[in-house]
Amino acid sequence: MATAGATAAAGTGALIVADSAAFRAFGPGMAVAVLIGMLVSVTLVPALLAILGGAALWAPGRRAATADPAEQPEHTGGRWARLLTRPLVALPVLLLCVGGLVAAALPARHMGLGVSFVEALPADHPARKAAAEAEAGFAAGILSPTELLLEGDGVAARTEQLTRLQQELSKRTGVAAVIGPADRAIPSELNLFRSPDGGAARYLLVLDDEPLGATAVRTLTSLDADLPGLLDAAGLGGTGFSLGGDTAIAKVIVDQTMSDLGRIALAALAANLLFLMLYLRALWAPLALLACSVLAIGATLGATTWLFQEHLGADGLTFYVPFAAAVLLVALGSDYNIFGIGPAWNEARHRPLREALAITLPQSARAIRTAAFTLAVSFGLLAIVPLRPFRELAFALSVGILLDAFVVRSVLAPALLTVMEAVGGRGRLERVRKVVHQRQPEPEPEVSEPEPVSEPEPVSQSKPMSRSKPVSAAESVPAAESERPAAEPPRRES
C-alpha cells in the first residue's frame, strides 16, 4: 500500500517540471492528496478494523475464517489463469491484445487540441445560440478575427506592397476574408489599418473555423511559419510582424501544453519505472509492465479522439483533457502493477513465475477489477456536468481505467510475463527470480569436531613397575595443581 501510494504521488508530482504555472500548481496538490489517502489507508483503516473486529467485514452468509492454517484449502488458480499462463496460449493472447490496443490508438494521430469555450457550452445556452447564428450568417471566425501587425520604418506608406500582401493572405487555406490597408471603403483618417506616424500597419483575418478550435489553431500555426516568405514575396522583407487575438492566445496555450506534455510524460514514466524497479528489484519486468501502461494510454486517447472528433464532430479535444488523463492513468497503472503482479512476484520465490501467476492472478485480478469499476463509475459522474471538457475527461478516465484493469492487468501483463519467461528460459526473468527473490540461506559456522581423547593404556599387573625411576608426587598431579605452593610439613613438638 505504501509503495503504491508513493508511486502514484510521484507520478502526479511530476507535473512540477511543467512550464505552465497552472500545471505546476496542480501537481503538488494531487501528490499531497494521494499521500494523505495512503496514510489514511495504512493507519486509520487498520485501526478501525482492529476496533470493530469481525463486525467491520460482516455480511449475510459469510463463513467464519478457519483459524488452523492446515485446514485452509490450497489455492491452485482458476481455470482461465492456468490456461493463460501456458506459453502456447499466452503468445496468441499477447499478440491479440497488442494488436487491438494499437488499432484503438491509431485515431490519436489526428487528435487536435483547442480552447473552445463557446463550443463547449450546452447547445441551448444563449451564448452558444448567438455564436451559431453569427457563424451561419458570416463566417465561423467572425466572433474573434485574428490581427496581423506589421512594424517597420515607413511601412504604412508602402501601399502597393501592402495590397499585394493582403491579396496573398486572402488566398490562404482556412482564411475566409482579410480586411486591411487595401480596402477603400474605410476612411483613411480613422487610422484603423495605418498608424499616424507611418511605422505600423495591420490586417484583420477572419478564419473559416471557430477561433478557439483546433482547426483554427493549425491554420494560424501554418500562417505563422509562412509569413516570412509571404513578406519577402510582397516586397516587405525585413519587416517585423506579430499575431494577436483569441486564436493566437489559443495557439500559445496549445504549444505550451504540447511542450509540457512531452516533458511531464518522461518525468512520470521515469518516476514510475524507478518505483517499480525498487519494488520488484528487477529491470526487464518493470520495463515490460510500463510498456503495457503506455499501450493502454494510447488506446484511451485514440478512443476519446474517435468519439468526440470523428463521431460527435468536435473541433479537437480540450487542451488539458489528454494531459490530465495521461498523467492519472500512468499513476493508476503503476498501482495496478503493484497490486496485480506484486503478489505473483513474491510467490515466485518458491515456484516458477508461470505457476505463481496462475495461483495469484484470480484473486489479484478480482480485486483490481472491483476497484477499477468503482473508480470508473466515480469519474464517469463528471459527465453530469453539461460542459464538453468534463464529458471528455469523464470518458477518457473511465475507459482508460476499465481498459487497464480488465485487459492490460488481467490479460496482457500475465501473458507478456509468461512469454518472456518461456522465451528467456533460464535467462533474464529466471535469473532475476532466482538471484533476487530466492535468498540463499546464510552458511552456518563450521564447528570443529573435538579430537578424540586417547584412553590410557591399562597397566599390566603381571609386569611389575620398574623402580629404577620413581615417580615423584609433583609429576603425578595436574599442572595446575603443581603450580600451587607446597604445604609446609607439620612441626614436631618437643
XYZ file of C-alpha atoms in Angstrom, residues 55-475:
421
model
C -18.249 -6.725 12.617
C -16.483 -4.492 10.076
C -16.471 -7.267 7.463
C -19.783 -8.865 8.404
C -22.020 -9.913 5.544
C -25.003 -12.279 5.371
C -23.910 -15.795 4.595
C -20.219 -15.164 5.177
C -18.447 -18.122 6.737
C -16.066 -17.652 9.570
C -12.418 -17.959 8.665
C -10.658 -21.135 9.678
C -8.070 -20.495 12.336
C -5.976 -23.564 11.554
C -3.767 -22.881 8.506
C -3.656 -26.591 7.774
C -7.394 -26.594 7.170
C -7.189 -23.770 4.613
C -7.595 -25.020 1.029
C -4.547 -24.631 -1.156
C -5.113 -22.181 -3.997
C -4.109 -23.596 -7.355
C -5.554 -20.811 -9.519
C -8.604 -20.609 -11.703
C -9.047 -22.430 -14.962
C -8.581 -19.276 -17.038
C -5.450 -18.314 -15.100
C -3.884 -21.739 -15.595
C -4.757 -21.598 -19.292
C -3.444 -18.057 -19.753
C -0.086 -18.877 -18.198
C 0.619 -21.624 -20.697
C 3.108 -20.322 -23.292
C 1.176 -21.739 -26.259
C -1.920 -19.832 -25.138
C -0.155 -16.734 -23.813
C 1.541 -15.921 -27.132
C -1.616 -15.568 -29.299
C -3.369 -13.744 -26.453
C -0.421 -11.352 -26.238
C -0.464 -10.658 -29.985
C -4.230 -10.174 -29.977
C -4.144 -7.708 -27.082
C -1.250 -5.705 -28.505
C -2.862 -5.581 -31.939
C -6.195 -4.434 -30.508
C -4.613 -1.717 -28.376
C -2.506 -0.429 -31.274
C -5.557 -0.336 -33.537
C -7.514 1.570 -30.897
C -4.661 4.074 -30.563
C -4.482 4.930 -34.287
C -7.118 7.725 -34.217
C -4.909 9.601 -31.751
C -2.672 10.535 -34.686
C -5.363 13.013 -35.797
C -6.037 14.400 -32.341
C -6.348 18.172 -32.246
C -6.232 20.472 -29.235
C -8.268 23.613 -28.792
C -9.570 26.074 -26.211
C -13.181 26.197 -27.377
C -15.077 27.827 -24.535
C -18.154 28.762 -26.564
C -18.363 25.426 -28.370
C -18.097 23.606 -25.034
C -21.306 25.216 -23.772
C -24.622 23.357 -23.964
C -26.471 23.718 -27.274
C -29.367 25.625 -25.674
C -27.142 28.183 -23.928
C -27.832 31.781 -25.144
C -24.149 32.484 -25.857
C -23.879 29.269 -27.864
C -27.012 30.140 -29.855
C -25.755 33.649 -30.640
C -22.403 32.295 -31.751
C -24.046 29.704 -34.004
C -26.212 32.372 -35.676
C -23.233 34.680 -36.249
C -21.181 31.848 -37.745
C -24.073 30.848 -40.024
C -24.624 34.416 -41.265
C -20.991 35.362 -41.827
C -18.021 33.078 -41.195
C -17.046 30.812 -38.317
C -14.178 33.097 -37.333
C -16.245 36.287 -37.235
C -16.531 36.035 -33.434
C -12.845 36.835 -32.970
C -10.788 37.886 -36.016
C -7.015 37.473 -35.877
C -4.865 40.597 -36.054
C -1.644 40.720 -38.086
C 0.575 43.669 -37.139
C 3.471 44.872 -39.329
C 6.121 47.212 -37.916
C 8.880 49.000 -39.768
C 10.067 52.444 -40.846
C 7.582 53.877 -43.343
C 5.756 50.577 -43.816
C 2.329 52.265 -43.716
C 3.211 54.319 -46.796
C 4.088 51.272 -48.966
C 0.585 50.891 -50.366
C 1.466 48.647 -53.297
C 3.347 46.125 -51.198
C 0.619 46.123 -48.523
C -2.034 45.475 -51.159
C -0.044 42.590 -52.611
C 0.338 41.014 -49.155
C -3.397 41.373 -48.500
C -4.189 39.544 -51.713
C -1.838 36.697 -50.808
C -3.330 36.407 -47.339
C -6.870 36.132 -48.747
C -5.773 33.110 -50.825
C -4.614 31.156 -47.787
C -6.471 27.964 -46.883
C -8.575 28.498 -43.786
C -8.857 32.278 -44.230
C -12.379 33.459 -45.108
C -11.673 37.174 -45.519
C -8.957 39.794 -44.970
C -9.587 43.419 -44.116
C -6.656 45.796 -44.319
C -4.984 48.859 -45.853
C -6.109 47.904 -49.385
C -9.796 48.399 -48.511
C -11.008 51.828 -49.704
C -14.420 51.588 -48.042
C -12.959 52.563 -44.661
C -11.895 56.206 -44.439
C -8.142 56.560 -44.037
C -8.475 59.345 -41.475
C -9.798 56.807 -38.971
C -6.324 55.193 -38.875
C -7.765 51.711 -38.414
C -5.101 49.973 -40.511
C -2.250 52.533 -40.682
C -0.607 54.283 -37.769
C -0.396 58.105 -37.918
C 3.401 58.040 -37.785
C 3.592 55.544 -40.668
C 5.561 52.974 -38.662
C 2.885 50.257 -38.460
C 0.099 48.630 -40.459
C -2.342 45.880 -39.588
C -4.761 43.377 -41.074
C -7.811 41.619 -39.666
C -8.099 37.965 -40.714
C -11.470 36.230 -40.438
C -10.856 32.485 -40.343
C -13.071 29.750 -41.719
C -13.261 27.910 -38.396
C -14.214 28.597 -34.804
C -11.473 30.907 -33.494
C -10.549 28.792 -30.434
C -10.862 25.405 -32.113
C -8.088 23.033 -33.131
C -8.504 23.737 -36.868
C -8.096 27.488 -36.414
C -5.015 26.902 -34.259
C -3.485 24.742 -37.003
C -4.302 27.419 -39.620
C -2.601 30.118 -37.582
C 0.410 27.872 -36.913
C 0.871 27.345 -40.650
C 0.461 31.080 -41.338
C 2.998 31.987 -38.658
C 5.554 29.690 -40.280
C 4.906 31.033 -43.830
C 4.731 34.753 -43.063
C 8.458 35.495 -43.579
C 8.216 34.088 -47.110
C 4.972 35.970 -47.812
C 6.543 39.254 -46.692
C 9.565 38.707 -48.932
C 7.333 37.888 -51.903
C 5.289 41.053 -51.342
C 8.387 43.253 -51.153
C 8.215 43.749 -47.376
C 11.276 41.719 -46.406
C 12.812 42.661 -43.088
C 9.533 43.968 -41.709
C 8.653 42.778 -38.221
C 5.330 41.055 -37.680
C 3.236 39.656 -34.830
C -0.109 37.892 -34.488
C -2.793 38.746 -31.934
C -6.300 37.770 -30.977
C -8.033 34.826 -29.337
C -6.694 32.333 -31.862
C -3.133 33.481 -31.209
C -3.678 33.078 -27.454
C -5.097 29.595 -28.011
C -2.037 28.732 -30.121
C 0.296 29.750 -27.282
C -1.673 27.633 -24.792
C -1.701 24.578 -27.066
C 2.001 24.889 -27.911
C 2.929 25.193 -24.251
C 0.726 22.219 -23.375
C 2.349 20.036 -26.034
C 5.798 21.047 -24.827
C 4.869 20.294 -21.216
C 3.226 17.010 -22.187
C 6.448 15.522 -23.519
C 8.489 16.723 -20.570
C 5.996 15.551 -17.970
C 5.464 12.206 -19.697
C 9.184 11.452 -19.457
C 9.305 12.516 -15.794
C 6.217 10.500 -14.848
C 7.395 7.379 -16.689
C 10.856 7.647 -15.115
C 9.393 8.028 -11.611
C 7.036 5.078 -12.036
C 9.791 2.938 -13.548
C 12.069 3.705 -10.610
C 9.461 2.678 -8.034
C 8.610 -0.497 -9.941
C 12.278 -1.434 -10.155
C 12.735 -0.846 -6.433
C 9.615 -2.808 -5.541
C 10.187 -5.756 -7.888
C 14.001 -5.479 -7.704
C 14.215 -6.219 -11.410
C 14.718 -4.389 -14.716
C 13.055 -6.129 -17.650
C 9.744 -6.881 -15.967
C 9.137 -3.205 -14.941
C 10.004 -2.072 -18.478
C 7.518 -4.547 -19.941
C 4.795 -3.534 -17.482
C 5.373 0.149 -18.192
C 5.097 -0.542 -21.926
C 1.688 -2.114 -21.243
C 0.629 1.105 -19.489
C 1.729 3.191 -22.482
C -0.326 0.990 -24.808
C -3.384 1.426 -22.601
C -2.966 5.210 -22.555
C -2.581 5.338 -26.333
C -5.722 3.255 -26.820
C -7.628 5.512 -24.410
C -6.622 8.704 -26.225
C -7.426 7.088 -29.564
C -10.902 6.080 -28.402
C -11.533 9.567 -26.995
C -10.418 11.190 -30.247
C -12.611 8.878 -32.317
C -15.721 9.528 -30.230
C -15.563 13.307 -29.831
C -13.777 14.405 -33.008
C -14.795 11.886 -35.636
C -18.174 10.733 -34.334
C -19.547 13.796 -32.498
C -17.835 16.332 -34.772
C -15.973 18.355 -32.134
C -13.222 20.665 -33.380
C -10.495 18.986 -31.335
C -10.272 17.994 -27.701
C -9.950 20.478 -24.889
C -6.241 21.120 -24.451
C -5.912 19.824 -20.878
C -8.011 16.645 -21.215
C -5.363 14.343 -22.820
C -2.790 15.843 -20.494
C -4.687 15.146 -17.259
C -5.915 11.731 -18.414
C -2.419 10.534 -19.354
C -0.832 11.572 -16.050
C -3.583 9.983 -13.945
C -3.634 6.764 -15.972
C 0.143 6.330 -15.696
C -0.058 6.646 -11.902
C -3.062 4.323 -11.611
C -1.477 1.798 -13.979
C 1.599 1.576 -11.783
C -0.624 0.996 -8.747
C -2.377 -1.844 -10.562
C 1.028 -3.272 -11.481
C 1.985 -3.402 -7.806
C -1.305 -4.917 -6.673
C -1.539 -7.330 -9.610
C 1.991 -8.505 -10.346
C 3.441 -7.923 -6.868
C 1.788 -10.996 -5.265
C 2.906 -13.200 -8.145
C 6.430 -11.819 -7.882
C 6.537 -12.700 -4.199
C 5.078 -16.145 -4.830
C 7.788 -16.711 -7.431
C 10.309 -17.046 -4.621
C 9.163 -20.611 -4.116
C 7.999 -21.692 -7.582
C 8.340 -20.717 -11.276
C 6.811 -17.380 -12.242
C 4.267 -19.015 -14.542
C 2.881 -21.118 -11.692
C 2.934 -18.108 -9.370
C 0.853 -16.118 -11.849
C -1.669 -18.944 -12.159
C -2.083 -19.027 -8.368
C -2.266 -15.297 -7.582
C -3.947 -13.967 -10.733
C -7.586 -14.857 -9.850
C -7.525 -13.068 -6.504
C -5.457 -10.042 -7.562
C -7.374 -9.552 -10.816
C -10.701 -9.704 -8.989
C -9.603 -7.032 -6.520
C -8.227 -4.810 -9.290
C -11.382 -5.115 -11.386
C -13.584 -4.260 -8.424
C -11.522 -1.195 -7.524
C -11.323 -0.120 -11.169
C -15.066 -0.406 -11.687
C -15.731 1.719 -8.610
C -13.200 4.344 -9.704
C -14.509 4.390 -13.278
C -18.051 4.999 -12.084
C -16.812 7.835 -9.858
C -15.011 9.548 -12.737
C -17.929 8.858 -15.048
C -20.123 11.062 -12.877
C -18.235 14.049 -14.319
C -20.373 13.580 -17.432
C -23.318 15.004 -15.478
C -21.741 18.475 -15.836
C -23.186 19.875 -19.117
C -19.816 21.044 -20.427
C -17.895 19.196 -23.092
C -14.449 19.260 -21.365
C -15.891 17.468 -18.330
C -17.519 14.838 -20.542
C -14.281 14.317 -22.443
C -12.379 13.830 -19.195
C -15.080 11.536 -17.789
C -14.976 9.317 -20.889
C -11.167 9.229 -21.098
C -10.643 8.328 -17.441
C -13.480 5.793 -17.236
C -12.487 3.968 -20.431
C -8.794 4.127 -19.565
C -9.272 2.684 -16.078
C -11.536 -0.134 -17.281
C -9.205 -0.926 -20.169
C -6.218 -1.017 -17.851
C -7.903 -3.273 -15.285
C -9.877 -5.687 -17.455
C -7.475 -6.039 -20.415
C -3.962 -4.922 -19.511
C -3.548 -6.128 -15.901
C -5.834 -9.156 -16.120
C -4.771 -10.496 -19.533
C -1.949 -8.639 -21.292
C 0.575 -8.333 -18.440
C 0.350 -12.009 -17.304
C 0.574 -13.206 -20.904
C 3.591 -10.970 -21.548
C 5.471 -12.167 -18.460
C 4.659 -15.787 -19.311
C 6.037 -15.392 -22.833
C 9.129 -13.574 -21.564
C 9.870 -16.351 -19.083
C 9.252 -19.030 -21.724
C 11.480 -17.313 -24.291
C 14.219 -16.489 -21.801
C 14.174 -19.907 -20.137
C 16.946 -19.630 -17.599
C 17.635 -16.183 -18.986
C 16.645 -12.792 -17.773
C 13.409 -13.331 -15.915
C 14.539 -16.679 -14.490
C 17.827 -15.202 -13.314
C 16.026 -12.298 -11.733
C 13.644 -14.646 -9.940
C 16.455 -16.818 -8.587
C 19.041 -14.183 -7.785
C 16.736 -11.521 -6.395
C 13.866 -13.378 -4.797
C 15.381 -16.611 -3.547
C 17.665 -15.569 -0.759
C 20.253 -18.203 -0.168
C 20.449 -19.288 3.487
C 23.471 -17.999 5.287
C 26.147 -20.669 5.723
C 26.286 -21.980 9.236
C 29.602 -21.511 11.013
C 31.746 -24.584 10.847
C 32.186 -26.260 14.239
C 35.449 -28.109 14.562
C 34.963 -31.604 15.872
C 36.846 -32.314 19.116
C 39.836 -34.510 18.728
C 39.343 -37.973 20.213
C 40.960 -38.383 23.591
C 43.205 -41.391 23.721
C 42.480 -43.629 26.675
C 45.434 -44.550 28.902
C 46.748 -47.989 28.354
C 45.965 -50.321 31.235
C 48.873 -51.293 33.381
C 49.564 -54.963 33.345
C 49.663 -56.441 36.811
C 51.786 -59.340 35.689
C 54.603 -56.987 34.874
C 55.899 -55.165 37.974
C 56.554 -51.443 37.641
C 60.182 -50.588 37.318
C 61.649 -48.955 40.402
C 64.706 -47.626 38.657
C 62.904 -44.273 38.090
C 60.482 -43.484 40.869
C 57.619 -41.159 40.002
C 57.502 -38.072 42.119
C 54.312 -36.689 43.563
C 54.738 -33.467 41.574
C 54.672 -35.348 38.290
